[in-house]
Coordinates of C-alpha atoms and ligand atoms in Angstrom, one line a residue:
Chain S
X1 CA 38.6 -2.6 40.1
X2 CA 36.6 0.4 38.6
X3 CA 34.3 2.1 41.3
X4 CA 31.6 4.3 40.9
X5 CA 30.4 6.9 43.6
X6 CA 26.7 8.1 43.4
X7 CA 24.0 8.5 45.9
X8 CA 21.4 6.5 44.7
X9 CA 21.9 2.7 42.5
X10 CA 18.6 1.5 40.6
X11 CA 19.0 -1.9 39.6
X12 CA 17.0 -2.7 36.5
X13 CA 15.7 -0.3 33.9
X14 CA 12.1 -1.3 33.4
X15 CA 9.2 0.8 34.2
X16 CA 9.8 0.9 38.1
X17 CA 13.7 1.1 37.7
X18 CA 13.5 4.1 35.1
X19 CA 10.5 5.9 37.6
X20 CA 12.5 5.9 40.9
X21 CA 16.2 7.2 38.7
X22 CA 13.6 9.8 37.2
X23 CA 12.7 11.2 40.4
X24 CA 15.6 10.3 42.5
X25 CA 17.8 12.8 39.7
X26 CA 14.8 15.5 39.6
X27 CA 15.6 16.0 43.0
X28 CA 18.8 16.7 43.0
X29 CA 20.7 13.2 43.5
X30 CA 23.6 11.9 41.8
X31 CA 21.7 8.6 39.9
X32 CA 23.1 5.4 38.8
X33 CA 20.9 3.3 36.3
X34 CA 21.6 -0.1 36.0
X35 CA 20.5 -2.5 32.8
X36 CA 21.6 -6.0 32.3
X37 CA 19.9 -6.7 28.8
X38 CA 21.6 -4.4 25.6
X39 CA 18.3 -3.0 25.0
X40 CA 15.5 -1.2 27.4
X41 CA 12.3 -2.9 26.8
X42 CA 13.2 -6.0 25.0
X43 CA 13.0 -8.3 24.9
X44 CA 9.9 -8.3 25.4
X45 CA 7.4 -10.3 28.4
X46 CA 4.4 -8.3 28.6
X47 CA 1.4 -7.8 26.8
X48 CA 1.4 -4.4 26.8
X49 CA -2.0 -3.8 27.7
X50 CA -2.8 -0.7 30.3
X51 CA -5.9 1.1 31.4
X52 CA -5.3 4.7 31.3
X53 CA -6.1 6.8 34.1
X54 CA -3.0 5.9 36.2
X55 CA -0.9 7.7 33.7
X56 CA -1.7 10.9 34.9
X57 CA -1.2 9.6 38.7
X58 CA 2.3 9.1 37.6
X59 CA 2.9 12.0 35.5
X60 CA 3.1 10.2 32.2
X61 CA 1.7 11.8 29.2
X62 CA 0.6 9.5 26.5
X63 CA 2.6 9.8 23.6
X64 CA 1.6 8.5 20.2
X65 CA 5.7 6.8 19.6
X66 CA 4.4 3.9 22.9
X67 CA 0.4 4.0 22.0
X68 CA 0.1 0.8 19.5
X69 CA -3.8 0.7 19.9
X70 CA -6.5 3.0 21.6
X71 CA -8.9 0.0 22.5
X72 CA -12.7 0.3 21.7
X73 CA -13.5 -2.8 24.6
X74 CA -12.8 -5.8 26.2
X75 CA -14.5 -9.3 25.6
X76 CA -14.3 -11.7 28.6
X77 CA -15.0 -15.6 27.7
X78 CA -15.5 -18.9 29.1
X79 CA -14.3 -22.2 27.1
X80 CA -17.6 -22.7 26.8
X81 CA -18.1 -19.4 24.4
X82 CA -20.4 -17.5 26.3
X83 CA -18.9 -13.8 25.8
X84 CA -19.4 -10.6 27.8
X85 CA -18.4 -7.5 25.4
X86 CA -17.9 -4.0 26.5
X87 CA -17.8 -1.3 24.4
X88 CA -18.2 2.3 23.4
X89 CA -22.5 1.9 23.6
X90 CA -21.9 1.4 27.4
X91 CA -21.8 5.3 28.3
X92 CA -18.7 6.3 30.2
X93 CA -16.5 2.9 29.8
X94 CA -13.2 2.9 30.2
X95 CA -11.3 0.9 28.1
X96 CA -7.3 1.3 27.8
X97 CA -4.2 1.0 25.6
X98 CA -2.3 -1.5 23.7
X99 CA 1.5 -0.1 24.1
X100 CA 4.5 -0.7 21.9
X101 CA 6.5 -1.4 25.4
X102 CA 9.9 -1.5 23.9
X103 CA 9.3 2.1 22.8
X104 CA 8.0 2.7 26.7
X105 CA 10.3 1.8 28.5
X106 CA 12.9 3.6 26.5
X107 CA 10.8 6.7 26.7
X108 CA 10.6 6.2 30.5
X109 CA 14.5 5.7 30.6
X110 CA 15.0 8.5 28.7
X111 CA 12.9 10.8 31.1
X112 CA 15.0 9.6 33.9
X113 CA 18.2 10.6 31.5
X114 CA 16.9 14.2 31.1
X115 CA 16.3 14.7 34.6
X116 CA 20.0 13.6 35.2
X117 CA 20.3 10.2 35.8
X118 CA 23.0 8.1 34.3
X119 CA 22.4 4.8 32.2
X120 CA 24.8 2.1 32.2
X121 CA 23.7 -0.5 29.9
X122 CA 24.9 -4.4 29.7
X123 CA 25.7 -3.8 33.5
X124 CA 24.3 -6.6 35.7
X125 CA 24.0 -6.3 39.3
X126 CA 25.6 -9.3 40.9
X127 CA 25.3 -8.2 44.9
X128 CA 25.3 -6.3 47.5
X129 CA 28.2 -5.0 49.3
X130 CA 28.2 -4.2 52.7
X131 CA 30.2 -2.2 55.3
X132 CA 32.1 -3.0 57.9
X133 CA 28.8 -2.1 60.1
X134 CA 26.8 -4.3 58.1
X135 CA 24.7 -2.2 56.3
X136 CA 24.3 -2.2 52.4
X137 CA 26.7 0.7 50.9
X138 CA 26.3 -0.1 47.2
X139 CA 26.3 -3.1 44.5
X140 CA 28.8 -5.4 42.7
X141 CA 28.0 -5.5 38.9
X142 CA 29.6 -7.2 35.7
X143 CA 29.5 -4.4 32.8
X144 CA 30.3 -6.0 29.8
X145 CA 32.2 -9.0 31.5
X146 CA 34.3 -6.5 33.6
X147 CA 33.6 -6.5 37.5
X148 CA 32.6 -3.1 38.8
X149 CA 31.5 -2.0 42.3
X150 CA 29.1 1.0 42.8
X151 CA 29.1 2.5 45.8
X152 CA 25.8 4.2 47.2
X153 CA 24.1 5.7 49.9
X154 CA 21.5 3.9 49.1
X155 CA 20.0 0.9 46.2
X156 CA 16.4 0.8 44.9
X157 CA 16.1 -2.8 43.5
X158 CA 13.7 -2.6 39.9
X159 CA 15.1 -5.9 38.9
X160 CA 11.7 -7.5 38.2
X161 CA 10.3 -11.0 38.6
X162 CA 13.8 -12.5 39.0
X163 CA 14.0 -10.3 42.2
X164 CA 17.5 -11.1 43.6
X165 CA 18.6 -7.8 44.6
X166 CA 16.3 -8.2 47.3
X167 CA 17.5 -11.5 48.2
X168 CA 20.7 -11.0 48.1
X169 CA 19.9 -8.0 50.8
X170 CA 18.3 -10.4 52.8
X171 CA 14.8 -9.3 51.9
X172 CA 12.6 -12.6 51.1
X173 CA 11.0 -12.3 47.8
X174 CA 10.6 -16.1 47.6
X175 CA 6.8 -17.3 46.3
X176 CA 4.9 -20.0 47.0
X177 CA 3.7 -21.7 44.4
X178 CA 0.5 -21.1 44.0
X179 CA 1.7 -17.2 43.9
X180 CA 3.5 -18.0 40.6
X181 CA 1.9 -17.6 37.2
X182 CA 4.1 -19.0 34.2
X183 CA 3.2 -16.9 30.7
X184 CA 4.0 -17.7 27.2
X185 CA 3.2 -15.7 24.4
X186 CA 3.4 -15.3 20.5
X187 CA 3.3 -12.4 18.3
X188 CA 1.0 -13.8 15.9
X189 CA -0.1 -12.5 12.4
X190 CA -3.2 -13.9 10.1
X191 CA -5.2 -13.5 12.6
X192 CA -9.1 -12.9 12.0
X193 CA -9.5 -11.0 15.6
X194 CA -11.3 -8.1 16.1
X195 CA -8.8 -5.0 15.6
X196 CA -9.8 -3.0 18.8
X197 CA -10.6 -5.5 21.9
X198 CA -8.8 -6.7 24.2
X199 CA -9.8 -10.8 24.3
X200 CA -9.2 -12.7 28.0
X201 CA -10.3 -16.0 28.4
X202 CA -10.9 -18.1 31.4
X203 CA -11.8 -21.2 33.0
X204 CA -10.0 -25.1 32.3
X205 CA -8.2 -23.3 28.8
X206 CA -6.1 -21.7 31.3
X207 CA -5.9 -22.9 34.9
X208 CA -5.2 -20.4 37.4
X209 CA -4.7 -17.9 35.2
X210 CA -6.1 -17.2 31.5
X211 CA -5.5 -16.3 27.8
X212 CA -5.4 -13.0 26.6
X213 CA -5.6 -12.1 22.7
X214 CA -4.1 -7.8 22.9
X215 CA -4.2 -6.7 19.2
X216 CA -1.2 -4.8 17.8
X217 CA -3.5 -3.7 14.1
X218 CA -2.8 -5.0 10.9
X219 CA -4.4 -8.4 12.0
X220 CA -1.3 -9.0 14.2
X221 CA -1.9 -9.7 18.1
X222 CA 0.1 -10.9 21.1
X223 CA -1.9 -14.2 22.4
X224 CA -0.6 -15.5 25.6
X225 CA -1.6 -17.5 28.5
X226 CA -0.5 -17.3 32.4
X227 CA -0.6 -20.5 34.4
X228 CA -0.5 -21.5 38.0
X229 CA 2.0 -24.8 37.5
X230 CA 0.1 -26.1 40.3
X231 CA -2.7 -26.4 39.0
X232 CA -1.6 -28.1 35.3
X233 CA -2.1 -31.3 34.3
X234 CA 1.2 -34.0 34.9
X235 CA 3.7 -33.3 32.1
X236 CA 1.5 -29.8 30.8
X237 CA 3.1 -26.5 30.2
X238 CA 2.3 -23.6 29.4
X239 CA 3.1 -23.9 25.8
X240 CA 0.8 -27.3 25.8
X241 CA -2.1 -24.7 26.5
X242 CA -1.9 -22.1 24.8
X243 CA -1.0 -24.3 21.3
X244 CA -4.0 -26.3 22.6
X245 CA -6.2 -23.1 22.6
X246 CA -4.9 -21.9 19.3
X247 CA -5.7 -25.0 17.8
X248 CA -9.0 -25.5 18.7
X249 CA -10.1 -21.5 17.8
X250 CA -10.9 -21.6 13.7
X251 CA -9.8 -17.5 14.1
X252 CA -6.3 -18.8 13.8
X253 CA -6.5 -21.1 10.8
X254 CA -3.5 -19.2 8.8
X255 CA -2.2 -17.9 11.9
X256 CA 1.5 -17.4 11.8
X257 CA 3.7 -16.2 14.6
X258 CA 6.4 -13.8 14.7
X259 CA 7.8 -13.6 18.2
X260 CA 7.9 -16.2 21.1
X261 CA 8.7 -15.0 24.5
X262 CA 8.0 -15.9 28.0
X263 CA 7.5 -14.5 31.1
X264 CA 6.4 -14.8 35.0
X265 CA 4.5 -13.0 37.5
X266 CA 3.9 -13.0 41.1
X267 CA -0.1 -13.6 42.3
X268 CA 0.6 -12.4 45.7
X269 CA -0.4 -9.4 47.3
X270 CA 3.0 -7.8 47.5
X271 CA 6.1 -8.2 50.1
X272 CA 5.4 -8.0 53.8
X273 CA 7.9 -5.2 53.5
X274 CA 9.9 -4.0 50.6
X275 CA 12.4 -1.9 52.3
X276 CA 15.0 -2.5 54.6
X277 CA 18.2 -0.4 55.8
X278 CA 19.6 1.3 52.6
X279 CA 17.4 -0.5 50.6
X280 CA 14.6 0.1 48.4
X281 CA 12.1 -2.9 46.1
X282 CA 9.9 -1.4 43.4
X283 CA 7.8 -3.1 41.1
X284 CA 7.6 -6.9 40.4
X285 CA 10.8 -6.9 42.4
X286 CA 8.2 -5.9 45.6
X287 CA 6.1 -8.4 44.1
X288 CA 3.5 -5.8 43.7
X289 CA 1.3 -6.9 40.6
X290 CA -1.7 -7.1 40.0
X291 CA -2.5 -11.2 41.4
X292 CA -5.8 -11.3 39.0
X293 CA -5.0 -9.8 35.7
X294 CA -1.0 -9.9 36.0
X295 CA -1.0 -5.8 35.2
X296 CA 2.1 -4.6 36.8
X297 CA 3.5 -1.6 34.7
X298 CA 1.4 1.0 36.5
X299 CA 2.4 -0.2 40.0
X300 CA 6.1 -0.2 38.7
X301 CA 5.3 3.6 37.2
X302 CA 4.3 4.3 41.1
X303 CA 6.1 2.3 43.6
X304 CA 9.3 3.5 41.0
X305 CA 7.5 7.3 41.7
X306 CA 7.2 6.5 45.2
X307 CA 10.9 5.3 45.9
X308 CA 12.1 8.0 44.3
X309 CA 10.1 11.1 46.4
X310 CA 11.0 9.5 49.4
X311 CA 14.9 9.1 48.4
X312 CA 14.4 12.7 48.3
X313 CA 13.4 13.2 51.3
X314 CA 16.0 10.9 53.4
X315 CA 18.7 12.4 51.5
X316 CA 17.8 15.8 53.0
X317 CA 18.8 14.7 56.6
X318 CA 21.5 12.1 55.2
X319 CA 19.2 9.0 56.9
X320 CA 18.7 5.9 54.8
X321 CA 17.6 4.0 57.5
X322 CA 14.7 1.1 57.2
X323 CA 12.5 3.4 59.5
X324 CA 13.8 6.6 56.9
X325 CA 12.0 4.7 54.2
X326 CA 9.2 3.8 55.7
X327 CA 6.9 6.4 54.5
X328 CA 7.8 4.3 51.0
X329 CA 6.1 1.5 52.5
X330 CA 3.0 3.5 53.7
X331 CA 2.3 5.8 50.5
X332 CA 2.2 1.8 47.9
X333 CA 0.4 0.1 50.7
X334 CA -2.3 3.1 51.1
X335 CA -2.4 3.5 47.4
X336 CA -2.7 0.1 46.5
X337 CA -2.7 -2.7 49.1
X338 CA -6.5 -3.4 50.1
X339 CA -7.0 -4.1 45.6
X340 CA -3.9 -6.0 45.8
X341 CA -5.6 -8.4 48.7
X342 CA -8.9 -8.4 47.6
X343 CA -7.8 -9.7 44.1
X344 CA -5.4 -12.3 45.3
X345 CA -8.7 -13.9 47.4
X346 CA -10.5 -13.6 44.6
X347 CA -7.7 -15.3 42.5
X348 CA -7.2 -18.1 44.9
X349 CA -11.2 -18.5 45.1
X350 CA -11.2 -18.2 40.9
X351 CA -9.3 -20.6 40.3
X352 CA -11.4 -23.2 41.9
X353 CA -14.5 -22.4 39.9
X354 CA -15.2 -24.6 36.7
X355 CA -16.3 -24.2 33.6
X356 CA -20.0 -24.2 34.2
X357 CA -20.0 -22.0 36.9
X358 CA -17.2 -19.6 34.9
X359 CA -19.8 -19.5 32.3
X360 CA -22.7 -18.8 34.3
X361 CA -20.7 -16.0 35.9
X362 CA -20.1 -14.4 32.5
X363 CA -23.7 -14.7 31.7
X364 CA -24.3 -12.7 35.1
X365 CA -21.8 -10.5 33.7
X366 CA -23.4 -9.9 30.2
X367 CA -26.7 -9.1 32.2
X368 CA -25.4 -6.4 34.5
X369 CA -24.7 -2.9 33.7
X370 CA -20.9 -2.7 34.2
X371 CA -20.1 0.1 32.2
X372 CA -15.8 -0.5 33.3
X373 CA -14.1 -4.3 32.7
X374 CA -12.3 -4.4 36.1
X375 CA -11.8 -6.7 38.9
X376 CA -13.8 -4.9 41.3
X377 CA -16.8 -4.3 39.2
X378 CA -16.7 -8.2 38.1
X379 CA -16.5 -9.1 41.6
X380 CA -19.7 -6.8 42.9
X381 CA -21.4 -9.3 40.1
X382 CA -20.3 -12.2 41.6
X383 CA -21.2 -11.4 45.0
X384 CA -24.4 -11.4 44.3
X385 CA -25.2 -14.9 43.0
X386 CA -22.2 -16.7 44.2
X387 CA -21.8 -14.7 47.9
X388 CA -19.2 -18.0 48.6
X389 CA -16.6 -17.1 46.2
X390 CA -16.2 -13.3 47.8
X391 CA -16.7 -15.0 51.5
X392 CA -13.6 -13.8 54.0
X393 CA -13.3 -10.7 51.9
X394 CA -16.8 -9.1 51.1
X395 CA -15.8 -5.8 53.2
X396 CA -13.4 -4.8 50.4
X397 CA -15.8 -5.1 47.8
Chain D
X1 CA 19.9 -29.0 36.9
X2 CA 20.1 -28.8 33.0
X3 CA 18.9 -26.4 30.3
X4 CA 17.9 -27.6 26.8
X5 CA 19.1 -24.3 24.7
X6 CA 16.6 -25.2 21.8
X7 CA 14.0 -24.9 24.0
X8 CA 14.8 -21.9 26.6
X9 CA 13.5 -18.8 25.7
X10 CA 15.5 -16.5 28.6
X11 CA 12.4 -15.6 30.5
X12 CA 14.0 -15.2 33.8
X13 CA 10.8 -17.2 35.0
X14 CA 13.1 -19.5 36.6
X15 CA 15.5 -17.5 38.3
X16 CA 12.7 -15.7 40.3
X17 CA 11.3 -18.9 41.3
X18 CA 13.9 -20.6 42.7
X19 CA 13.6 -20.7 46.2
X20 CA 17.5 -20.9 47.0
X21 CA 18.1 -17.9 44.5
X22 CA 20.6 -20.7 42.9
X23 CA 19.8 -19.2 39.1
X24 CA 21.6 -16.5 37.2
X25 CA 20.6 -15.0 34.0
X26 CA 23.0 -13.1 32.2
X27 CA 23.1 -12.7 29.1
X28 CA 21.1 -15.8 27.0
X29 CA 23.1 -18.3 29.4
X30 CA 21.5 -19.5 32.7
X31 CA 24.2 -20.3 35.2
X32 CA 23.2 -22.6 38.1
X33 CA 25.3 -21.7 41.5
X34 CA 25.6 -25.0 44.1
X35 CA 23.0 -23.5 46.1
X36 CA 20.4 -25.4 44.2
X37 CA 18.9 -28.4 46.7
X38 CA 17.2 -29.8 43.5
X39 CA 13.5 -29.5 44.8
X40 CA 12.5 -29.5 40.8
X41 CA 10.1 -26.4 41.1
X42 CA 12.2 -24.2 38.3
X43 CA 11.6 -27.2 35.9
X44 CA 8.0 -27.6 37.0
X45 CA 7.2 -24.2 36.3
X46 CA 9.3 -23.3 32.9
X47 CA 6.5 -23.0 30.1
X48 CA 8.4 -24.5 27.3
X49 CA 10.0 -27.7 29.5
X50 CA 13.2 -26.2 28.9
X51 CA 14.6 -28.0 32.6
X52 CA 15.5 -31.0 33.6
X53 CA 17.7 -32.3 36.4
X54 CA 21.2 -34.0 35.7
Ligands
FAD1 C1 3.8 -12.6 29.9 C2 3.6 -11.3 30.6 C3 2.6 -10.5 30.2 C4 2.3 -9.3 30.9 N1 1.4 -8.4 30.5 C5 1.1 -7.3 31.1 C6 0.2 -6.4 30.6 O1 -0.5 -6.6 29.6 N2 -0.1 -5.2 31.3 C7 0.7 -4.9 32.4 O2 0.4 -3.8 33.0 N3 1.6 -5.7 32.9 C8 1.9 -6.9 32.2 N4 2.9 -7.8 32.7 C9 3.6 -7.4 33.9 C10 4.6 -6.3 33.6 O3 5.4 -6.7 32.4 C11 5.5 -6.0 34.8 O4 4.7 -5.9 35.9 C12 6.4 -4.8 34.6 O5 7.3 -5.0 33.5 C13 7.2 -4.6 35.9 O6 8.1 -3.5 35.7 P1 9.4 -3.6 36.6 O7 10.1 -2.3 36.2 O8 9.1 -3.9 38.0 O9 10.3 -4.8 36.0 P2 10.7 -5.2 34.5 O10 10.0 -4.5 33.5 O11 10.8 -6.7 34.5 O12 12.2 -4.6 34.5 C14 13.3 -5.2 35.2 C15 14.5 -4.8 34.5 O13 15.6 -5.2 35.4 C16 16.7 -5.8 34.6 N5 17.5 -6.6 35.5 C17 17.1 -7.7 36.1 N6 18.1 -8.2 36.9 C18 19.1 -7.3 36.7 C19 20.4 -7.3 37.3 N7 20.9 -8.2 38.1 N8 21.2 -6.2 36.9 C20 20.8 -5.2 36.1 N9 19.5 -5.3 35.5 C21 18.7 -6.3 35.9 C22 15.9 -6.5 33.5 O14 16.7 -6.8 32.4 C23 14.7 -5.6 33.2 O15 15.1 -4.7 32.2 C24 3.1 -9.0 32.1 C25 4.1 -9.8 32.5 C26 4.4 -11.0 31.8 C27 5.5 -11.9 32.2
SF4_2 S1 11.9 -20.6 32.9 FE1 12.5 -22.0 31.2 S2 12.4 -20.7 29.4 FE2 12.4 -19.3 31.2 S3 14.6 -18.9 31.5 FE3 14.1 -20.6 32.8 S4 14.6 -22.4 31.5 FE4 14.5 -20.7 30.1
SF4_3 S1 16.0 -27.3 41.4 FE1 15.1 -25.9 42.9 S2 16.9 -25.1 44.0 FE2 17.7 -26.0 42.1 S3 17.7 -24.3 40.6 FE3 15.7 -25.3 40.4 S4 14.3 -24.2 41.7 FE4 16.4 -23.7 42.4

């Protein structure tokens, strides 16, 4: 059997994957990249919508090649119709991007190439293998059918939602159900959408999660829908809802659609811990995402960043160890934890709202000054009229 | 369990859902291992109904 010798295996070559092999060769270590699918970034199950100021927190500079759209707004909606639009006439909002993530995530992988790391594509990580001692000392893969082992000091696992590099380390990345989100989306053409806003709509269209409308120009736009499956109707899918939605809006009369994909996320608030001895989850693999609006490519961009500084560091003192790596665990949870909580309260409490009170909310929303769409600014809103749908979490707004 | 291949669109959603970790995607194929205690939740989550059990 072929073996490989490296210091550091990533498994998976998506945002978070690319991120820690970027750093992990910038410092000096000898980088294995591991990608199961023949191409990086397709296909596709995302949106590929982004706000922008995490970019530069990561060290990303935006380049035109992965910019589709440079978004005016946001609209927010209830089933109803009531709308709250923000735009350029609010001073100082902050709107984001609409990326062309195939052309990302190669960019990303390609970073992590230039600094030195090595790609191995149509490789798929099949296990762990351990020592005699127990502890993890590389993977097993399948590169193009034939079985490979790679041996490393240590594995960061960036193989998304599916997550099984974890589990198969004996990390439990299992989710309860009402953590899950399943998505569907088409790449739809015809459309009579507004060019430069980002559309999310919420309420019974979409239970426990909601339908987004991202356009990609040239009256072309992804429209897709999350749902918590235990929330849908007996025998109702995702797909029911969102062809429900689509044939209910007159905007997609000659609506035609070019790409079907689909897609999960986690709603939790991230893994109780994401490292263990010799071992390493970034990104949806950590199940840190975003539990309200299912963003996840900027924590990917910085737990991958994370991992990948703190590989660094063990490999100075040749210590891999769980405690090692624990300053991983501290630098995500400090950056990000307390949002990651507060919005999975707020999902679970969300998702028991209906219509009428989703459209009230939105009205309160219209009515304020928020000058940024986020979750925190929506929620200061809320608290103010409906104090029970923050209760047992008010301190982190 | 058993996949309808007009319907499955290789989302993965399934595999990290599973709570036995009893799903493997490689490729376009789904392989089942006999981990799988048939609790139904990949089939009640898949958004195009692509599951069903044998
Ligand atoms: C429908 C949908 C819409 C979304 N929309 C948005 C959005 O608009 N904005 C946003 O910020 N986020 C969005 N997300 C979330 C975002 O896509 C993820 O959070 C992000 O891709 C996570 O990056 P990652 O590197 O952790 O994992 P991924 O991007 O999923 O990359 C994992 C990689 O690992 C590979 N892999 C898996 N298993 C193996 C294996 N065994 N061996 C080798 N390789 C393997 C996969 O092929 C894949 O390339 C969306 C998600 C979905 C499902
Ligand atoms: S969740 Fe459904 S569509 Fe996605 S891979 Fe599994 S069977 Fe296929
Ligand atoms: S039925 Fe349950 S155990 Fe079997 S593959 Fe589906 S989710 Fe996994």
């Amino acid at each position: 059997m072929k073996t490989i010798k490296c210091d550091i295996v990533v498994v998976g070559a998506g945002p978070g994957g690319s991120m820690a092999a970027k750093f992990c060769a910038a410092g000096g270590l000898d980088t294995v990249l591991l990608e199961k699918k023949a191409e990086i970034g397709a296909p596709l199950r995302c949106a590929e919508g982004v706000s922008k100021k995490w970019l530069a927190e990561v060290g990303i500079e935006p380049d035109p090649v992965w910019i589709r759209g440079d978004m005016k707004g946001a609209i927010i909606k209830s089933p109803k119709g009531t709308a709250f639009q923000l735009d350029e006439s609010k001073a100082g909002s902050e709107v984001g991007y609409v990326l062309e993530r195939h052309l990302f995530d190669k960019a990303l992988a390609k970073d992590a190439a230039e600094a030195g790391a090595k790609i191995m594509m149509r490789t798929s990580a099949t296990g762990v293998i351990r020592g005699a001692d127990g502890k993890i000392i590389g993977v097993k893969a399948k590169q193009m059918g034939e079985e490979i082992e790679i041996l490393a000091k240590a594995v960061v696992a960036a193989d998304g939602y599916e997550s099984q590099v974890g589990r198969w380390a004996g990390i439990d990345t299992t989710l309860k159900l009402s953590d899950i989100d399943s998505c569907i989306q088409y790449r739809m053409c015809n459309l009579d959408v507004a060019p430069d806003f980002c559309e999310f709509v919420i309420g019974s269209v979409a239970p426990g999660g909601y339908v987004w409308i991202f356009p990609k120009g040239d009256g072309v736009a992804n429209v897709g829908i999350g749902v918590m499956g235990s929330l849908c109707k007996k025998g109702a899918d995702a797909k029911y809802y969102l062809d429900k939605f689509i044939a209910e809006d007159p905007r997609f009369a000659k609506a035609q659609c070019l790409e079907i994909m689909g897609g999960f996320v986690s709603t939790c608030p991230g893994l109780d811990c994401a490292v263990d001895d010799n071992i390493i989850l970034v990104g949806d693999a950590a199940r840190v995402i975003d539990p309200i609006t299912g963003g996840g490519i900027c924590h990917a961009c910085r737990t991958g960043m994370y991992a990948g500084k703190v590989l660094v560091e063990c490999a100075k003192k040749n210590d891999f160890s769980k405690e090692a790596l624990m300053p991983y665990e501290k630098m995500w949870r400090d950056r990000m934890e307390d949002k990651l909580f507060r919005n999975w309260m707020a999902k679970e409490r969300l998702a028991t709202l209906d219509d009428d009170v989703i459209d009230d909310l939105i009205g309160m929303i219209s009515g304020s000054d928020i000058k940024e769409v986020n979750v925190y600014n929506i929620l200061k809103v809320v608290k103010e009229k409906y104090p029970q749908v923050v209760e047992g979490f008010e301190d982190l707004i | 369990m058993k996949v309808d291949e007009n319907k499955c669109l290789h989302c993965g959603g399934c595999v990290g859902s599973c709570p036995k970790n009893a799903i493997f995607l490689n490729d376009f194929v789904l392989e089942f291992n006999d981990d799988c205690i048939r609790c139904g939740i990949c089939a009640r989550l898949c958004p195009v109904d692509a599951l069903s059990m044998e």
